[in-house]
PDB file of C-alpha atoms in Angstrom:
ATOM      1  CA  MET A   1       0.000   0.000   0.000  1.00 85.00           C
ATOM      2  CA  LYS A   2       2.933   2.370   0.622  1.00 88.00           C
ATOM      3  CA  GLU A   3       3.942   2.315  -3.050  1.00 91.00           C
ATOM      4  CA  THR A   4       0.322   2.765  -4.096  1.00 95.00           C
ATOM      5  CA  LEU A   5      -0.135   5.862  -1.937  1.00 95.00           C
ATOM      6  CA  HIS A   6       3.141   7.329  -3.187  1.00 95.00           C
ATOM      7  CA  ILE A   7       2.062   6.837  -6.796  1.00 96.00           C
ATOM      8  CA  LEU A   8      -1.378   8.265  -6.034  1.00 96.00           C
ATOM      9  CA  ARG A   9       0.169  11.384  -4.510  1.00 96.00           C
ATOM     10  CA  ILE A  10       2.255  11.982  -7.629  1.00 96.00           C
ATOM     11  CA  LEU A  11      -0.716  11.419  -9.917  1.00 96.00           C
ATOM     12  CA  LEU A  12      -2.869  13.841  -7.921  1.00 95.00           C
ATOM     13  CA  THR A  13      -0.216  16.565  -7.827  1.00 94.00           C
ATOM     14  CA  GLU A  14       1.494  16.128 -11.200  1.00 95.00           C
ATOM     15  CA  GLY A  15      -1.194  14.447 -13.274  1.00 94.00           C
ATOM     16  CA  GLU A  16       1.194  11.784 -14.517  1.00 96.00           C
ATOM     17  CA  LEU A  17       3.836   9.244 -13.592  1.00 96.00           C
ATOM     18  CA  ASN A  18       6.450   8.407 -16.226  1.00 96.00           C
ATOM     19  CA  ASP A  19       9.431   6.155 -16.721  1.00 95.00           C
ATOM     20  CA  THR A  20      11.981   8.988 -16.781  1.00 94.00           C
ATOM     21  CA  GLY A  21      11.017  11.099 -13.764  1.00 93.00           C
ATOM     22  CA  GLU A  22      10.144   8.223 -11.404  1.00 93.00           C
ATOM     23  CA  PRO A  23      11.379   4.986 -13.012  1.00 94.00           C
ATOM     24  CA  GLU A  24      11.156   2.884  -9.826  1.00 95.00           C
ATOM     25  CA  LEU A  25       7.612   3.959  -9.021  1.00 95.00           C
ATOM     26  CA  PHE A  26       6.622   3.491 -12.647  1.00 95.00           C
ATOM     27  CA  ALA A  27       7.891  -0.074 -12.369  1.00 95.00           C
ATOM     28  CA  ASP A  28       5.888  -0.471  -9.143  1.00 95.00           C
ATOM     29  CA  PHE A  29       2.784   0.657 -11.022  1.00 95.00           C
ATOM     30  CA  LYS A  30       3.079  -2.460 -13.178  1.00 93.00           C
ATOM     31  CA  ASP A  31       2.600  -4.651 -10.108  1.00 94.00           C
ATOM     32  CA  PRO A  32      -0.915  -6.178 -10.285  1.00 94.00           C
ATOM     33  CA  GLN A  33      -1.601  -5.491  -6.602  1.00 95.00           C
ATOM     34  CA  VAL A  34      -0.587  -1.839  -6.883  1.00 95.00           C
ATOM     35  CA  ARG A  35      -2.601  -1.442 -10.060  1.00 94.00           C
ATOM     36  CA  SER A  36      -5.654  -2.992  -8.421  1.00 95.00           C
ATOM     37  CA  GLU A  37      -5.408  -0.653  -5.432  1.00 96.00           C
ATOM     38  CA  LEU A  38      -5.065   2.366  -7.721  1.00 96.00           C
ATOM     39  CA  GLU A  39      -8.126   1.280  -9.682  1.00 95.00           C
ATOM     40  CA  ASP A  40     -10.061   1.183  -6.401  1.00 95.00           C
ATOM     41  CA  PHE A  41      -8.953   4.753  -5.659  1.00 95.00           C
ATOM     42  CA  ALA A  42      -9.904   5.768  -9.190  1.00 94.00           C
ATOM     43  CA  GLN A  43     -13.410   4.452  -8.714  1.00 93.00           C
ATOM     44  CA  GLU A  44     -13.847   6.138  -5.341  1.00 93.00           C
ATOM     45  CA  LEU A  45     -12.298   9.482  -6.365  1.00 93.00           C
ATOM     46  CA  ALA A  46     -13.892   9.603  -9.842  1.00 93.00           C
ATOM     47  CA  PHE A  47     -10.907   9.572 -12.161  1.00 94.00           C
ATOM     48  CA  HIS A  48      -9.479   7.366 -14.903  1.00 93.00           C
ATOM     49  CA  LEU A  49      -5.983   5.964 -15.296  1.00 95.00           C
ATOM     50  CA  VAL A  50      -4.697   6.221 -18.857  1.00 94.00           C
ATOM     51  CA  GLU A  51      -1.684   3.994 -19.387  1.00 94.00           C
ATOM     52  CA  VAL A  52       0.747   4.299 -22.295  1.00 94.00           C
ATOM     53  CA  PRO A  53       4.097   2.498 -22.682  1.00 94.00           C
ATOM     54  CA  HIS A  54       6.137   5.268 -21.038  1.00 95.00           C
ATOM     55  CA  ALA A  55       3.650   6.865 -18.623  1.00 96.00           C
ATOM     56  CA  VAL A  56       0.350   6.722 -16.777  1.00 96.00           C
ATOM     57  CA  TYR A  57      -1.957   9.747 -16.604  1.00 96.00           C
ATOM     58  CA  LEU A  58      -4.739  10.717 -14.228  1.00 95.00           C
ATOM     59  CA  VAL A  59      -7.835  12.022 -16.022  1.00 93.00           C
ATOM     60  CA  PRO A  60     -10.709  13.275 -13.823  1.00 91.00           C
ATOM     61  CA  GLU A  61     -14.256  12.401 -14.750  1.00 87.00           C
ATOM     62  CA  MET A  62     -16.157  15.381 -16.122  1.00 78.00           C
ATOM     63  CA  ASP A  63     -18.366  15.740 -13.053  1.00 78.00           C
ATOM     64  CA  ASN A  64     -15.509  15.360 -10.565  1.00 80.00           C
ATOM     65  CA  PRO A  65     -16.087  18.265  -8.122  1.00 76.00           C
ATOM     66  CA  ILE A  66     -12.461  18.394  -6.946  1.00 78.00           C
ATOM     67  CA  LEU A  67     -10.138  17.454  -9.796  1.00 78.00           C
ATOM     68  CA  SER A  68     -11.930  18.672 -12.926  1.00 78.00           C
ATOM     69  CA  ILE A  69     -11.985  22.256 -14.228  1.00 81.00           C
ATOM     70  CA  SER A  70     -15.375  23.940 -13.889  1.00 78.00           C
ATOM     71  CA  LEU A  71     -16.812  26.895 -15.782  1.00 78.00           C
ATOM     72  CA  GLY A  72     -16.285  28.895 -12.606  1.00 81.00           C
ATOM     73  CA  ASP A  73     -12.584  28.036 -12.679  1.00 81.00           C
ATOM     74  CA  MET A  74     -12.405  29.158 -16.295  1.00 83.00           C
ATOM     75  CA  ARG A  75     -14.154  32.433 -15.498  1.00 84.00           C
ATOM     76  CA  LYS A  76     -11.626  33.155 -12.762  1.00 82.00           C
ATOM     77  CA  GLY A  77      -8.818  32.453 -15.206  1.00 79.00           C
ATOM     78  CA  ILE A  78     -10.257  34.911 -17.715  1.00 83.00           C
ATOM     79  CA  GLY A  79     -10.749  37.807 -15.311  1.00 81.00           C
ATOM     80  CA  SER A  80     -12.801  39.130 -12.423  1.00 79.00           C
ATOM     81  CA  THR A  81     -15.570  40.418 -14.703  1.00 83.00           C
ATOM     82  CA  ALA A  82     -15.823  37.315 -16.894  1.00 85.00           C
ATOM     83  CA  ARG A  83     -19.274  35.905 -17.579  1.00 89.00           C
ATOM     84  CA  THR A  84     -20.426  32.366 -18.252  1.00 87.00           C
ATOM     85  CA  VAL A  85     -20.602  33.128 -21.975  1.00 90.00           C
ATOM     86  CA  ASP A  86     -16.922  34.150 -21.862  1.00 91.00           C
ATOM     87  CA  ALA A  87     -16.092  30.750 -20.364  1.00 90.00           C
ATOM     88  CA  PHE A  88     -18.099  29.037 -23.114  1.00 90.00           C
ATOM     89  CA  LEU A  89     -16.097  30.986 -25.698  1.00 93.00           C
ATOM     90  CA  GLN A  90     -12.881  29.748 -24.097  1.00 93.00           C
ATOM     91  CA  CYS A  91     -14.206  26.182 -24.290  1.00 90.00           C
ATOM     92  CA  TYR A  92     -14.968  26.639 -27.976  1.00 91.00           C
ATOM     93  CA  ILE A  93     -11.521  28.104 -28.657  1.00 95.00           C
ATOM     94  CA  ILE A  94      -9.891  25.127 -26.932  1.00 94.00           C
ATOM     95  CA  MET A  95     -12.041  22.769 -28.976  1.00 91.00           C
ATOM     96  CA  ILE A  96     -10.943  24.488 -32.193  1.00 94.00           C
ATOM     97  CA  ILE A  97      -7.278  24.306 -31.147  1.00 96.00           C
ATOM     98  CA  LEU A  98      -7.563  20.589 -30.451  1.00 93.00           C
ATOM     99  CA  TYR A  99      -9.386  20.035 -33.724  1.00 91.00           C
ATOM    100  CA  LEU A 100      -6.713  21.903 -35.688  1.00 94.00           C
ATOM    101  CA  PHE A 101      -4.041  19.756 -34.067  1.00 94.00           C
ATOM    102  CA  PHE A 102      -5.852  16.413 -34.019  1.00 90.00           C
ATOM    103  CA  GLY A 103      -8.556  16.543 -36.673  1.00 83.00           C
ATOM    104  CA  GLY A 104      -6.879  14.128 -39.044  1.00 75.00           C
ATOM    105  CA  ARG A 105      -8.709  11.128 -40.436  1.00 70.00           C
ATOM    106  CA  ASN A 106      -5.719   8.799 -40.768  1.00 66.00           C
ATOM    107  CA  ALA A 107      -4.347   6.317 -38.244  1.00 67.00           C
ATOM    108  CA  ASP A 108      -2.361   9.203 -36.752  1.00 76.00           C
ATOM    109  CA  PRO A 109      -4.913  11.988 -36.148  1.00 83.00           C
ATOM    110  CA  LYS A 110      -2.304  14.697 -35.518  1.00 89.00           C
ATOM    111  CA  ARG A 111      -2.335  17.048 -38.479  1.00 89.00           C
ATOM    112  CA  THR A 112       0.393  19.547 -37.615  1.00 93.00           C
ATOM    113  CA  PRO A 113       3.299  19.868 -35.144  1.00 94.00           C
ATOM    114  CA  PHE A 114       2.577  23.540 -34.389  1.00 96.00           C
ATOM    115  CA  LEU A 115       0.000  26.300 -34.784  1.00 97.00           C
ATOM    116  CA  GLN A 116       0.428  30.032 -35.184  1.00 97.00           C
ATOM    117  CA  ILE A 117      -1.796  32.129 -32.911  1.00 96.00           C
ATOM    118  CA  ARG A 118      -2.800  34.281 -35.866  1.00 95.00           C
ATOM    119  CA  ASP A 119      -3.957  31.182 -37.759  1.00 96.00           C
ATOM    120  CA  ILE A 120      -6.134  30.130 -34.826  1.00 97.00           C
ATOM    121  CA  VAL A 121      -7.674  33.615 -34.793  1.00 96.00           C
ATOM    122  CA  ALA A 122      -8.301  33.379 -38.540  1.00 96.00           C
ATOM    123  CA  GLU A 123      -9.992  29.992 -38.144  1.00 95.00           C
ATOM    124  CA  LEU A 124     -12.214  31.351 -35.383  1.00 95.00           C
ATOM    125  CA  ASP A 125     -13.065  34.373 -37.527  1.00 95.00           C
ATOM    126  CA  ARG A 126     -14.101  32.028 -40.305  1.00 92.00           C
ATOM    127  CA  ARG A 127     -16.241  29.831 -38.082  1.00 89.00           C
ATOM    128  CA  LEU A 128     -17.757  32.588 -35.956  1.00 90.00           C
ATOM    129  CA  SER A 129     -18.563  34.993 -38.760  1.00 81.00           C
ATOM    130  CA  VAL A 130     -22.300  34.346 -38.863  1.00 64.00           C
ATOM    131  CA  PRO A 131     -24.337  36.221 -41.479  1.00 57.00           C
ATOM    132  CA  ALA A 132     -27.575  37.799 -40.336  1.00 47.00           C
ATOM    133  CA  GLY A 133     -30.439  35.353 -40.390  1.00 51.00           C
ATOM    134  CA  GLN A 134     -28.274  32.227 -40.360  1.00 55.00           C
ATOM    135  CA  ALA A 135     -29.658  29.422 -38.241  1.00 52.00           C
ATOM    136  CA  ALA A 136     -27.916  28.499 -35.003  1.00 52.00           C
ATOM    137  CA  PRO A 137     -25.255  25.814 -35.583  1.00 55.00           C
ATOM    138  CA  VAL A 138     -25.429  22.230 -34.454  1.00 55.00           C
ATOM    139  CA  TRP A 139     -23.417  23.094 -31.302  1.00 51.00           C
ATOM    140  CA  GLN A 140     -26.317  25.015 -29.815  1.00 54.00           C
ATOM    141  CA  GLU A 141     -28.640  22.022 -29.886  1.00 55.00           C
ATOM    142  CA  GLN A 142     -26.218  19.256 -28.961  1.00 52.00           C
ATOM    143  CA  MET A 143     -24.149  21.115 -26.360  1.00 52.00           C
ATOM    144  CA  GLU A 144     -27.010  23.135 -24.854  1.00 55.00           C
ATOM    145  CA  ILE A 145     -25.090  26.382 -25.341  1.00 61.00           C
ATOM    146  CA  ASN A 146     -26.478  29.675 -26.605  1.00 73.00           C
ATOM    147  CA  PHE A 147     -23.987  29.753 -29.429  1.00 80.00           C
ATOM    148  CA  THR A 148     -25.401  32.982 -30.802  1.00 84.00           C
ATOM    149  CA  GLN A 149     -24.188  34.782 -27.680  1.00 87.00           C
ATOM    150  CA  VAL A 150     -20.765  33.132 -27.948  1.00 89.00           C
ATOM    151  CA  THR A 151     -20.522  34.347 -31.542  1.00 90.00           C
ATOM    152  CA  GLN A 152     -21.501  37.866 -30.524  1.00 91.00           C
ATOM    153  CA  VAL A 153     -18.830  37.970 -27.823  1.00 92.00           C
ATOM    154  CA  TRP A 154     -16.143  36.949 -30.325  1.00 94.00           C
ATOM    155  CA  ASN A 155     -17.252  39.408 -32.993  1.00 93.00           C
ATOM    156  CA  ASN A 156     -17.324  42.244 -30.454  1.00 91.00           C
ATOM    157  CA  LEU A 157     -13.649  41.709 -29.626  1.00 91.00           C
ATOM    158  CA  SER A 158     -11.158  44.099 -31.198  1.00 88.00           C
ATOM    159  CA  VAL A 159      -9.316  42.776 -34.238  1.00 83.00           C
ATOM    160  CA  ARG A 160      -6.088  44.721 -34.697  1.00 68.00           C
ATOM    161  CA  GLU A 161      -5.080  45.944 -31.250  1.00 63.00           C
ATOM    162  CA  GLU A 162      -3.155  42.839 -30.214  1.00 56.00           C
ATOM    163  CA  ASN A 163      -1.991  44.256 -26.889  1.00 55.00           C
ATOM    164  CA  ARG A 164      -5.465  45.009 -25.588  1.00 70.00           C
ATOM    165  CA  ARG A 165      -6.908  42.546 -23.094  1.00 70.00           C
ATOM    166  CA  THR A 166     -10.105  42.423 -25.136  1.00 77.00           C
ATOM    167  CA  SER A 167      -8.487  41.610 -28.470  1.00 90.00           C
ATOM    168  CA  ARG A 168      -9.178  38.374 -30.306  1.00 94.00           C
ATOM    169  CA  GLU A 169      -5.523  37.393 -30.172  1.00 93.00           C
ATOM    170  CA  GLU A 170      -5.344  37.902 -26.410  1.00 92.00           C
ATOM    171  CA  THR A 171      -8.547  35.895 -25.957  1.00 93.00           C
ATOM    172  CA  VAL A 172      -6.970  32.988 -27.842  1.00 95.00           C
ATOM    173  CA  LEU A 173      -3.803  33.354 -25.771  1.00 95.00           C
ATOM    174  CA  LYS A 174      -5.855  33.017 -22.577  1.00 93.00           C
ATOM    175  CA  ALA A 175      -7.171  29.662 -23.786  1.00 94.00           C
ATOM    176  CA  CYS A 176      -3.641  28.589 -24.693  1.00 96.00           C
ATOM    177  CA  ARG A 177      -2.346  29.606 -21.260  1.00 94.00           C
ATOM    178  CA  LEU A 178      -4.984  27.441 -19.629  1.00 93.00           C
ATOM    179  CA  LEU A 179      -3.759  24.479 -21.675  1.00 95.00           C
ATOM    180  CA  GLU A 180      -0.161  25.402 -20.875  1.00 95.00           C
ATOM    181  CA  LYS A 181      -0.996  25.420 -17.156  1.00 92.00           C
ATOM    182  CA  GLN A 182      -2.268  21.861 -17.560  1.00 92.00           C
ATOM    183  CA  LYS A 183       1.036  20.947 -19.267  1.00 94.00           C
ATOM    184  CA  LEU A 184      -0.713  20.280 -22.562  1.00 96.00           C
ATOM    185  CA  LEU A 185       0.835  23.044 -24.688  1.00 96.00           C
ATOM    186  CA  THR A 186       4.075  24.992 -24.848  1.00 97.00           C
ATOM    187  CA  PHE A 187       4.651  28.454 -26.303  1.00 97.00           C
ATOM    188  CA  TYR A 188       7.332  29.324 -28.838  1.00 95.00           C
ATOM    189  CA  ASP A 189       8.466  32.423 -30.720  1.00 91.00           C
ATOM    190  CA  GLU A 190       7.383  34.918 -28.039  1.00 89.00           C
ATOM    191  CA  GLN A 191       3.919  33.359 -27.693  1.00 90.00           C
ATOM    192  CA  LYS A 192       3.221  33.550 -31.418  1.00 92.00           C
ATOM    193  CA  GLU A 193       3.276  29.771 -31.824  1.00 97.00           C
ATOM    194  CA  ILE A 194       2.097  26.773 -29.806  1.00 97.00           C
ATOM    195  CA  ARG A 195       3.107  23.117 -29.839  1.00 98.00           C
ATOM    196  CA  THR A 196       1.592  20.141 -28.081  1.00 97.00           C
ATOM    197  CA  THR A 197       3.338  18.353 -25.242  1.00 97.00           C
ATOM    198  CA  ARG A 198       3.839  14.606 -25.091  1.00 96.00           C
ATOM    199  CA  ARG A 199       1.124  14.523 -22.433  1.00 96.00           C
ATOM    200  CA  LEU A 200      -1.470  15.991 -24.787  1.00 96.00           C
ATOM    201  CA  ASP A 201      -0.367  13.740 -27.648  1.00 95.00           C
ATOM    202  CA  ASP A 202      -0.677  10.683 -25.421  1.00 94.00           C
ATOM    203  CA  LEU A 203      -4.056  11.621 -23.994  1.00 93.00           C
ATOM    204  CA  MET A 204      -5.560  12.510 -27.351  1.00 91.00           C
ATOM    205  CA  VAL A 205      -4.355   9.386 -29.132  1.00 88.00           C
ATOM    206  CA  HIS A 206      -4.833   6.875 -26.320  1.00 88.00           C
ATOM    207  CA  TYR A 207      -7.919   8.241 -24.564  1.00 87.00           C
ATOM    208  CA  TYR A 208      -9.909  11.133 -25.984  1.00 84.00           C
ATOM    209  CA  LEU A 209      -9.786  10.150 -29.640  1.00 79.00           C
ATOM    210  CA  SER A 210     -11.470   6.801 -29.528  1.00 66.00           C
ATOM    211  CA  GLU A 211     -13.151   5.845 -32.798  1.00 62.00           C
ATOM    212  CA  GLU A 212     -16.535   6.830 -31.384  1.00 62.00           C
ATOM    213  CA  ARG A 213     -15.309  10.247 -30.218  1.00 60.00           C
ATOM    214  CA  ILE A 214     -13.551  10.915 -33.542  1.00 59.00           C
ATOM    215  CA  ALA A 215     -16.737  10.124 -35.458  1.00 61.00           C
ATOM    216  CA  THR A 216     -18.782  12.426 -33.217  1.00 58.00           C
ATOM    217  CA  ILE A 217     -16.328  15.333 -33.499  1.00 57.00           C
ATOM    218  CA  GLN A 218     -15.966  15.039 -37.261  1.00 58.00           C
ATOM    219  CA  ASN A 219     -19.728  14.809 -37.651  1.00 61.00           C
ATOM    220  CA  LEU A 220     -20.243  17.998 -35.642  1.00 57.00           C
ATOM    221  CA  PHE A 221     -17.674  19.932 -37.664  1.00 55.00           C
ATOM    222  CA  ALA A 222     -19.038  18.547 -40.936  1.00 58.00           C
ATOM    223  CA  LYS A 223     -22.530  19.772 -40.042  1.00 55.00           C
ATOM    224  CA  GLU A 224     -21.160  23.182 -39.110  1.00 53.00           C
ATOM    225  CA  GLU A 225     -19.270  23.425 -42.410  1.00 54.00           C
ATOM    226  CA  ALA A 226     -22.403  22.426 -44.322  1.00 56.00           C
ATOM    227  CA  GLY A 227     -24.400  25.076 -42.497  1.00 53.00           C
ATOM    228  CA  ASN A 228     -21.834  27.753 -43.355  1.00 51.00           C
ATOM    229  CA  GLN A 229     -21.831  26.783 -47.034  1.00 53.00           C
ATOM    230  CA  HIS A 230     -25.610  27.063 -47.291  1.00 52.00           C
ATOM    231  CA  ALA A 231     -25.788  30.361 -45.427  1.00 50.00           C
TER     232      ALA A 231
END
């Protein structure tokens, strides 16, 4: 049990245990008894263990009140005056970032090793530029979000004043910083470019992008694209 508790502490504080930082404990994790005890903790504390050849990751369940990130947490990260709709916009930006990185249809879903912040802004401009009278996208129905309000918030942000806190570029950077804080992204070129970490690559390929999830995500984006083309 001592090894199990030590591993659990690292997983709760660091989010992962790997074969380079803690090789002995990673070897202990392979022990069937230790693994069984950790699975019991996972069930009681509402998290999943995602194992890859070189690491094991702790992933909280979505409704985990302690370990998961809530909309309230996201609002605090945005600013003291942030609203729920601002948090929803951040969620959408993160979803777009992940889709741009991992929206491939091949065996390896990763499409690019890096993204420019300006390209993310351009993609959001393209997707959130809603002509008057266009019907609400599929997101609004399936995610129970007032997407029209999210679109309005984005389009009300300044375009060219990059240094303003309310600019579109700064809003994208806030989403990237949240992912960086979770050790999922790293910044390059004075925060003009982002790259994924090994943690994000592992979690996307081995956990989040199951065949069922990939089909759902691609279907949602396909419907959105179709709606934009017929607008």
